[in-house]
Coordinates of C-alpha atoms and ligand atoms in Angstrom, one line a residue:
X1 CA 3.5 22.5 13.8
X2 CA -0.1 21.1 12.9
X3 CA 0.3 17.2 12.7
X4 CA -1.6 14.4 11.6
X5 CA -1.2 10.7 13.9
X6 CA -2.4 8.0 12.4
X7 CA -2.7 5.2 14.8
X8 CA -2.8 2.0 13.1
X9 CA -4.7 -1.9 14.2
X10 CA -1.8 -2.9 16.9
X11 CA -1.4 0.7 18.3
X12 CA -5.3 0.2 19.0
X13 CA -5.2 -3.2 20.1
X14 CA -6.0 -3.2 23.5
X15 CA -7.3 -1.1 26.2
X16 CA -3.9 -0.7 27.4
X17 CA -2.3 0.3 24.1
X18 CA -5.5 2.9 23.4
X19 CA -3.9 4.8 26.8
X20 CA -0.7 4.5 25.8
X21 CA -1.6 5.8 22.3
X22 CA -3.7 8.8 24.7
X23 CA -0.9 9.8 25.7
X24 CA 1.2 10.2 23.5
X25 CA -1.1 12.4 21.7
X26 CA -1.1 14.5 24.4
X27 CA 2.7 14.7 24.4
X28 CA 2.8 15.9 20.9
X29 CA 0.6 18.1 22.0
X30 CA 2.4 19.6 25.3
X31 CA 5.6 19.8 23.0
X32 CA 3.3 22.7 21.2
X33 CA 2.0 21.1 18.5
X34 CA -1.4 21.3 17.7
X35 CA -2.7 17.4 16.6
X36 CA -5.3 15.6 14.6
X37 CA -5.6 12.0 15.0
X38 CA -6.9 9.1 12.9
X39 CA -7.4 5.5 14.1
X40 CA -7.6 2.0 12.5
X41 CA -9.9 -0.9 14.0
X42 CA -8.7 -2.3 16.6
X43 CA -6.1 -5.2 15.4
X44 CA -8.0 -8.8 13.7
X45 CA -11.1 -6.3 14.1
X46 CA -11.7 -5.9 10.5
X47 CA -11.2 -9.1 9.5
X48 CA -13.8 -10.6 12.2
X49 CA -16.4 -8.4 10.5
X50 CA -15.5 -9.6 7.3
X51 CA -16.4 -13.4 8.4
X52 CA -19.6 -12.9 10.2
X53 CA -20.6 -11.0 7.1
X54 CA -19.5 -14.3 4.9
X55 CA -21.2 -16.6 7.6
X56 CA -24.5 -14.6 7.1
X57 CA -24.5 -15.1 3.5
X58 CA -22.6 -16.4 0.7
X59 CA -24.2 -13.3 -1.7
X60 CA -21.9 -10.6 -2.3
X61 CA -23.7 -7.3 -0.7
X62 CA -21.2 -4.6 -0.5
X63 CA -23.1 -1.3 0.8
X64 CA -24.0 -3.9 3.6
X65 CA -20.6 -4.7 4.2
X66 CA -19.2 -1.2 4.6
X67 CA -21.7 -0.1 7.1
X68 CA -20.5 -3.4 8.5
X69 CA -16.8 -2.4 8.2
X70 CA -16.9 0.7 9.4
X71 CA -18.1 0.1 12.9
X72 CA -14.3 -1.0 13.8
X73 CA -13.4 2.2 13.7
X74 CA -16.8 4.0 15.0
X75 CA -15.5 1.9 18.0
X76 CA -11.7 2.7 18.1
X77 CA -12.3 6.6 17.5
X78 CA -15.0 6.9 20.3
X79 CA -12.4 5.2 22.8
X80 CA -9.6 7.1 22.1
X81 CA -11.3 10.3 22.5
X82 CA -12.4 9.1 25.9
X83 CA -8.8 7.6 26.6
X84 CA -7.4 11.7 26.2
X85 CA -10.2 13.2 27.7
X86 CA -9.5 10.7 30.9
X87 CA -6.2 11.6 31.0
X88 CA -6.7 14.9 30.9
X89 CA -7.2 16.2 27.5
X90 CA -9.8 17.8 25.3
X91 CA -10.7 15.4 22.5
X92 CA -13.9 14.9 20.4
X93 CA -14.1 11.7 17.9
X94 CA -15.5 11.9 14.2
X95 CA -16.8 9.8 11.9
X96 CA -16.5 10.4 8.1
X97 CA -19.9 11.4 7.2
X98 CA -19.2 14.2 9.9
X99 CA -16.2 15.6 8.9
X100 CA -17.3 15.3 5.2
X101 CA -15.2 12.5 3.9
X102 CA -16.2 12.3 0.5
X103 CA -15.5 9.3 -1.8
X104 CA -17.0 7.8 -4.8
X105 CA -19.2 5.0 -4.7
X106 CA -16.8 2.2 -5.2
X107 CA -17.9 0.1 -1.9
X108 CA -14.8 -1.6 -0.2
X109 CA -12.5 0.3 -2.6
X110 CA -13.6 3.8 -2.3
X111 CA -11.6 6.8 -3.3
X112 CA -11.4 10.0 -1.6
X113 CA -12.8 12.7 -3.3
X114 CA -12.8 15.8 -1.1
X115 CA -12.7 16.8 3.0
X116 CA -14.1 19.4 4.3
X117 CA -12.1 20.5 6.4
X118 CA -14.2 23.3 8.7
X119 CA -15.2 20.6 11.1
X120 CA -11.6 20.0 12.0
X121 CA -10.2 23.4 12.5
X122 CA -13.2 24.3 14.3
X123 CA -12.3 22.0 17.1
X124 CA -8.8 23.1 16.5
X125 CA -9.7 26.5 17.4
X126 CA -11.9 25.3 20.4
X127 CA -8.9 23.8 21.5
X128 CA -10.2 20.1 21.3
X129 CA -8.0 17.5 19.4
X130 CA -10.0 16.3 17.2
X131 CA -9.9 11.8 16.7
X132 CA -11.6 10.8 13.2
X133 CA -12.4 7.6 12.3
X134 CA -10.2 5.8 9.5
X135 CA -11.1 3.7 6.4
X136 CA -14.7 5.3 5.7
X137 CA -16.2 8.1 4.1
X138 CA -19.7 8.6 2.3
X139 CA -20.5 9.0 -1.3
X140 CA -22.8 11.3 -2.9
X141 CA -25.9 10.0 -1.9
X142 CA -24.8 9.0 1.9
X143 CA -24.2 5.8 1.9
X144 CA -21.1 5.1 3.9
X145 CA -18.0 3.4 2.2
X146 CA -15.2 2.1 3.1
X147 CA -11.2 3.0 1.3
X148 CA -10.0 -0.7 1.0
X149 CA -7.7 -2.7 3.5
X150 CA -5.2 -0.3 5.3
X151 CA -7.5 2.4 4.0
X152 CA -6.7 4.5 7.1
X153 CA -3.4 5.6 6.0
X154 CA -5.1 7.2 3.1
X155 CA -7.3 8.7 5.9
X156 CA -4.4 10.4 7.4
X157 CA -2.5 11.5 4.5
X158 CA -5.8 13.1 2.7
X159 CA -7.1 14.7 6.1
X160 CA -3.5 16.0 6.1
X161 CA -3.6 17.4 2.7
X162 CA -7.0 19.0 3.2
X163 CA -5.8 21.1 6.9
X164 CA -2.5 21.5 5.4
X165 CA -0.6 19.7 7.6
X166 CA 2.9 20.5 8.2
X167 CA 3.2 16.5 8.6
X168 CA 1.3 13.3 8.7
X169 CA 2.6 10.5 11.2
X170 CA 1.6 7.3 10.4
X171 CA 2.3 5.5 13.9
X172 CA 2.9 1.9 13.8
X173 CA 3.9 -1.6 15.0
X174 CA 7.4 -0.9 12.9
X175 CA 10.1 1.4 13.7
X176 CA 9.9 2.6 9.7
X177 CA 10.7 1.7 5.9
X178 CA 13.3 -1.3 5.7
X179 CA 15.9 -2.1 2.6
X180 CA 14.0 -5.5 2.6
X181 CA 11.4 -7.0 5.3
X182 CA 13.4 -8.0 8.5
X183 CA 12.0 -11.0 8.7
X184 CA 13.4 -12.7 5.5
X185 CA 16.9 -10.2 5.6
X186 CA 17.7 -9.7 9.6
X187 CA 20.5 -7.3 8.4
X188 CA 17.9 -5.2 6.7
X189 CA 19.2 -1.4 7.6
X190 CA 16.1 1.1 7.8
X191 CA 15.8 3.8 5.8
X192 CA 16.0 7.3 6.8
X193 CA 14.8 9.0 3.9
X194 CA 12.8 7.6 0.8
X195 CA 11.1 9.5 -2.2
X196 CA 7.4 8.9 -2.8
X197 CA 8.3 7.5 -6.1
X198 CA 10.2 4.8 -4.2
X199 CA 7.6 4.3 -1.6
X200 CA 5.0 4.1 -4.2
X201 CA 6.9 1.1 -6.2
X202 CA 7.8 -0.4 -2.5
X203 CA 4.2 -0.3 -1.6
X204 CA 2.7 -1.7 -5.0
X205 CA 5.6 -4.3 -4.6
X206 CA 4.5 -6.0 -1.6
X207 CA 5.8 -4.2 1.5
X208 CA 2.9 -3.4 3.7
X209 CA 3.7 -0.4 5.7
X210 CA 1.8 2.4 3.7
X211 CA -1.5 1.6 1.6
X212 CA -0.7 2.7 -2.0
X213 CA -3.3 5.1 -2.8
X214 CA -1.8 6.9 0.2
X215 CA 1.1 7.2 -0.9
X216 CA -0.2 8.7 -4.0
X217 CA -2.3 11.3 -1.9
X218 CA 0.8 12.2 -0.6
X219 CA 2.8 12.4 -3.4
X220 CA 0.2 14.5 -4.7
X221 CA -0.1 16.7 -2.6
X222 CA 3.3 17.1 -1.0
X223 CA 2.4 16.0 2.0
X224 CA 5.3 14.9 4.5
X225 CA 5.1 11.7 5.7
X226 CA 6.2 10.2 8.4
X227 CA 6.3 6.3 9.6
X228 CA 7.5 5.6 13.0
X229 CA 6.6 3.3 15.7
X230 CA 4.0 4.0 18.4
X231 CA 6.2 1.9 21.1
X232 CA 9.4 4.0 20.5
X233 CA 10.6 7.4 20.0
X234 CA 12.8 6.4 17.5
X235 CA 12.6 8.9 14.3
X236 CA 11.3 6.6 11.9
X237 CA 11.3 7.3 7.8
X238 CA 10.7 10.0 6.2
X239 CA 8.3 9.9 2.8
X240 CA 9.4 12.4 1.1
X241 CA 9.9 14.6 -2.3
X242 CA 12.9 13.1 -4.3
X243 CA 16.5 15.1 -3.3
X244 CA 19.9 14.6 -5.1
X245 CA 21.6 13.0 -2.2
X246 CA 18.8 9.8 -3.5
X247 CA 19.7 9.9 -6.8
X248 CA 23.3 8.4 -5.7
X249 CA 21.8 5.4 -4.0
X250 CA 21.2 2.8 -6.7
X251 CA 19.2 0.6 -5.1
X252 CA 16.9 1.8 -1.8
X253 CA 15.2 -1.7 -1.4
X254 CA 14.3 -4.8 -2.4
X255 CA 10.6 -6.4 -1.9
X256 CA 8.8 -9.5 -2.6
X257 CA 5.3 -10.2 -3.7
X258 CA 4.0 -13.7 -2.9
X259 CA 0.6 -12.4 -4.1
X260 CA 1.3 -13.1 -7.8
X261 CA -0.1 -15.8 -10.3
X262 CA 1.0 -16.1 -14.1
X263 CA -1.7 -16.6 -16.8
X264 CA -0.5 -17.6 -20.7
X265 CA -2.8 -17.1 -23.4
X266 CA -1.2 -19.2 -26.6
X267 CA -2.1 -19.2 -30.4
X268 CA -3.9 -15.7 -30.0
X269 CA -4.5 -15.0 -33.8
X270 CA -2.0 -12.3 -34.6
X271 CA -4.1 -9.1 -35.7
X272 CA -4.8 -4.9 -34.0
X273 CA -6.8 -5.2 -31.2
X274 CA -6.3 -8.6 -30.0
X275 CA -4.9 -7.0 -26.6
X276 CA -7.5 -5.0 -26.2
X277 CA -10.4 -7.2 -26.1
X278 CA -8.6 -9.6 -24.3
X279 CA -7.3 -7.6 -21.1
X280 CA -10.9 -5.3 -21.3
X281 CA -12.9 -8.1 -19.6
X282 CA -10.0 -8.4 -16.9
X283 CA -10.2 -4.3 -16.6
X284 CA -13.9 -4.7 -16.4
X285 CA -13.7 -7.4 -13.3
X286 CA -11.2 -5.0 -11.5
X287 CA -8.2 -7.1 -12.0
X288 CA -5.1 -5.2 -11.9
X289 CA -2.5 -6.9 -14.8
X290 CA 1.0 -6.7 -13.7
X291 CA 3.5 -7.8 -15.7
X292 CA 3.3 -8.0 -19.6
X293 CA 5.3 -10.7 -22.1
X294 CA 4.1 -10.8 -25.7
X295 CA 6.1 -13.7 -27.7
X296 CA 6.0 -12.6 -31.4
X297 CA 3.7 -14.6 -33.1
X298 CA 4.7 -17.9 -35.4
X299 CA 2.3 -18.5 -38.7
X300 CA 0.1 -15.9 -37.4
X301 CA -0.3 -16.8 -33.9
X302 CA 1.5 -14.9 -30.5
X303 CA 1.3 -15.9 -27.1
X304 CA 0.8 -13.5 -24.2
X305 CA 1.7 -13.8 -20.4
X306 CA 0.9 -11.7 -17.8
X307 CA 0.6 -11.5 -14.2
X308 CA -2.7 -10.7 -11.8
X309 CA -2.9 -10.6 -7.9
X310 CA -3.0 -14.6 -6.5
X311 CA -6.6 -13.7 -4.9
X312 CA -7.5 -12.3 -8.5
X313 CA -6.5 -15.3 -10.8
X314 CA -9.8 -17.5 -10.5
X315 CA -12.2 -14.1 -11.3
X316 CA -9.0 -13.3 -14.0
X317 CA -9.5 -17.2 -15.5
X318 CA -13.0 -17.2 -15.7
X319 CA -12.8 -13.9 -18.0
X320 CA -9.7 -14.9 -20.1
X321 CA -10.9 -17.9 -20.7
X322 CA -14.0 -16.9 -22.0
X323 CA -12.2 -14.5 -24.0
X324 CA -9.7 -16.6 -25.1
X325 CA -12.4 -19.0 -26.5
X326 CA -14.3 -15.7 -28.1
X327 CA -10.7 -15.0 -29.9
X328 CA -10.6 -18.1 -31.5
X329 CA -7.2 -18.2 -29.5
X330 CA -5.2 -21.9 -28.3
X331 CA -5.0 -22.9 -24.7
X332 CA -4.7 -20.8 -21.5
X333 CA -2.8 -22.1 -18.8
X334 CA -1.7 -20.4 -15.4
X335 CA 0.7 -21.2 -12.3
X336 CA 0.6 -20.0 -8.9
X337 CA 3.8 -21.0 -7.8
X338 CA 5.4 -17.7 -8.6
X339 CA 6.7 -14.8 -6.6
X340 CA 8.1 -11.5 -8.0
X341 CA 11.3 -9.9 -6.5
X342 CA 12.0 -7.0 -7.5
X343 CA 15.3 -4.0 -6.6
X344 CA 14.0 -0.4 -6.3
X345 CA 15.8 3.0 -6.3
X346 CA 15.5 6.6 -7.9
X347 CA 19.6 6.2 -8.2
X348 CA 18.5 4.0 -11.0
X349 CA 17.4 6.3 -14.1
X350 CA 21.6 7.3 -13.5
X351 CA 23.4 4.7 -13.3
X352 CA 23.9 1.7 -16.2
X353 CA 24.0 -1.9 -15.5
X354 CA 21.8 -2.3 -12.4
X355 CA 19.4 -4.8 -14.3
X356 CA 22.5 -6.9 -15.7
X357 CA 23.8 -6.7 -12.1
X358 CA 20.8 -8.2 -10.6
X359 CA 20.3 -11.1 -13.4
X360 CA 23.7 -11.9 -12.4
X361 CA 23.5 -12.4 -9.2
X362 CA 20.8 -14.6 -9.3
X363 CA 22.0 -16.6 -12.4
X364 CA 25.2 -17.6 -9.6
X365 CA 22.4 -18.5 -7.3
X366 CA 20.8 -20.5 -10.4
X367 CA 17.7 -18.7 -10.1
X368 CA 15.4 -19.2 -13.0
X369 CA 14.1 -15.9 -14.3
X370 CA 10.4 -16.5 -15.9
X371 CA 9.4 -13.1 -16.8
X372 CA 11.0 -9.4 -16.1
X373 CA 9.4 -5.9 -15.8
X374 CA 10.9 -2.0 -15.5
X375 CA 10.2 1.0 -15.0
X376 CA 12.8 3.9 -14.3
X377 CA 13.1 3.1 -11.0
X378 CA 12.8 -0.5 -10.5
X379 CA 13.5 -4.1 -12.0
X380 CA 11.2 -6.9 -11.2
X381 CA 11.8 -10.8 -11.5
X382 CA 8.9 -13.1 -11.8
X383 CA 10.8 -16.2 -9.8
X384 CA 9.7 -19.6 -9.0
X385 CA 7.7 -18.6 -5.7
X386 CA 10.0 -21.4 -3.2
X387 CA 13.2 -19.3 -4.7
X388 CA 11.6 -15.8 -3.5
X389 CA 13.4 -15.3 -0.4
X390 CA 16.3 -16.6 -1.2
X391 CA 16.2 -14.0 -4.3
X392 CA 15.6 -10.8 -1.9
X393 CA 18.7 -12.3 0.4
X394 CA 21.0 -12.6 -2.5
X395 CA 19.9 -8.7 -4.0
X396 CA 19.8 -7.8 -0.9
X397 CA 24.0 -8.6 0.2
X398 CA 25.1 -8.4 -3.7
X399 CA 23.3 -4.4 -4.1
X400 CA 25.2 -4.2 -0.4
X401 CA 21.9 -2.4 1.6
X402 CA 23.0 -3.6 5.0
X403 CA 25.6 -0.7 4.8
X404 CA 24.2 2.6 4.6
X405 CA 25.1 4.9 1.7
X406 CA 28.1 6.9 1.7
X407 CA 27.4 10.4 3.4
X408 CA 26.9 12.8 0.2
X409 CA 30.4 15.0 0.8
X410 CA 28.1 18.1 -1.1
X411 CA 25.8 17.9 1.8
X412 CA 28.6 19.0 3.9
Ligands
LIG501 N1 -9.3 -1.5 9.6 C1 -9.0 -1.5 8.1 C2 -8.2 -2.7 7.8 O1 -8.0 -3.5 8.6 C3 -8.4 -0.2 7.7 C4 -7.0 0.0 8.3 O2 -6.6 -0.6 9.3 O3 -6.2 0.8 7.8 O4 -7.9 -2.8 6.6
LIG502 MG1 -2.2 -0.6 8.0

């Protein structure tokens, strides 16, 4: 098989770890495997850079910061190579601009626009394995860029996608996916199997394991994913296309996102349009909206709430506020003590009565529901943000995902 390892922060975090991360590389590779390998920063790396660049300056200077950025894993890539060589591999490291990484020019949130892949199976065919650094690319005119936080999964799943890949391992500090984090459910069960449609929600609803935009690359693409641990052979999950033996799990997970703040917009005069101009500043400052509520409007006049990322809401105040006061519109007022909950599961678009089964079990834990959301697959709760855990416990036991699913009797 032709596999992808993506190695993330803690894998890299030491010297120690970089050999132990050598060679296992080089065990995938005497099983008869041929091997690619991408590499984080080395753990707390990235952030470091990020504070001797705020120490410099308070002015914003992104190019700056990306060339900044992306010397954590300039560093990481060039060790590892030497870490395989020294134990008795062939390796040779890459940055982006080498292997052609290229993105837009969206600095610290750049997307991936196309690999060139000649680089790589070069090296292949010399017999080298070839280590690339995550995270960074470069845009049209050379500048280097950087993908956004955890941006090196999207690394492995795109370099993946462009060698065709048979699989992509993204090689962690967790043995795989979980029903809910361990650390708020200890009987959290992990899952063997989950569809990218699941994985995408799971992502975008706070668990951290997979960047999103990866997930979307590999969804894409159809790229296998795998997420194991790099301190275990265990098997992991698999990210994979959506089968029928998933559609007869309900519910695959539950997550919580502490990352949430709630913004209402009152007396918005009642007329086509009003939405538009009032979320197009938000859209324009790169806030992503969340969650949606439009009470119909009284003597002309509707109130709106909606939710933003926690680290968004001053940048998402400044411009709804302004806007608000440009619509002629009443008060706007937001909260920060809010945390959305939310159930998950492809099972869902089959079966009735999950979202009245979930507002039930946490009405009996008096649970306060202030706003809700759907989608096919999922059914989120906007909860007062001390009740959050308790929320993901109670979905958690009541949805029963300690036990694992029935074996499918069709699958023989
Ligand atoms: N080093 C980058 C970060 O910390 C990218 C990554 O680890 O995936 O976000
Ligand atoms: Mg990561």
């Amino acid at each position: 098989m032709l596999i992808v390892q993506k190695y993330g922060g803690t894998s890299m975090g030491s010297i120690e770890r970089i050999r132990h991360v050598a060679e296992r590389v080089l065990r995938t590779r005497a099983a008869g495997h041929q091997v690619v390998v991408t590499v984080s920063a080395m753990a707390g790396e990235t952030d470091r850079l990020i504070k001797l660049a705020s120490a410099i300056s308070d002015r914003e200077q992104p190019r700056e910061l990306d060339v900044l950025l992306a010397t954590g894993e300039q560093a990481t890539a060039a060790l590892l190579a030497m870490a395989i060589t020294a134990a008795g591999g062939q390796a040779v490291s890459f940055l982006g601009h080498q292997i052609r990484i290229h993105t837009d020019s969206a600095f610290s949130r750049a997307r991936i626009r196309q690999i060139e892949a000649s680089a790589l199976t070069q090296a292949l065919e010399r017999d080298q394995i070839p280590v690339i650094a995550g995270f960074q690319g470069t845009d049209a005119e050379g500048n280097i860029t950087t993908l956004g936080r955890g941006g090196s999964d999207t690394t492995g799943v795109a370099v993946a996608a462009a060698i065709r890949a048979d699989l992509c391992e993204i090689c962690t500090d967790v043995n795989g996916v979980y029903t809910a984090d361990p650390r708020i459910c200890p009987d959290a069960r992990l899952i063997p199997r989950v569809a990218y449609q699941e994985m995408l929600e799971l992502a975008s609803l706070g668990a951290k394991v997979l960047q999103i935009r990866s997930v979307e690359v590999a969804s894409t693409y159809r790229v296998p994913v795998r997420v194991c641990s790099t301190f275990s052979e265990e098997a992991g999950t698999m990210v994979v296309s959506e089968d029928s033996a998933m559609e007869k799990v309900v519910v695959t997970g539950v997550s919580l996102d502490s990352n949430q703040a709630r913004i209402t917009v009152s007396g918005l005069p009642a007329r086509p349009g009003i939405q538009a101009e009032l979320f197009r500043p938000l859209g324009e400052a790169g806030v992503v909206v969340d969650m949606i509520v439009q009470i119909p409007p009284v003597d002309g006049r509707a109130s709106l709430s909606f939710t933003v990322p926690l680290t968004d809401l001053r940048t998402a105040r400044d411009r709804v506020d302004a806007a608000a006061q440009r619509l002629n519109a009443g008060p706007v007022l937001s909260d920060d003590d809010v945390a959305k909950v939310s159930i998950v599961g492809v099972g869902m678009r089959s079966h009735s009565g999950v979202a009245q089964r979930m507002f039930e079990l946490l009405a009996q834990q008096q649970i306060d529901i202030m706003m809700i959301s759907t989608s096919e697959i999922k059914v989120s709760c906007l909860v007062a943000r001390r009740y959050g855990e308790v929320a993901v416990r109670v979905l958690h036991d009541g949805f029963r995902l300690a036990e694992a699913p029935a074996a499918d009797p069709a699958a023989g």
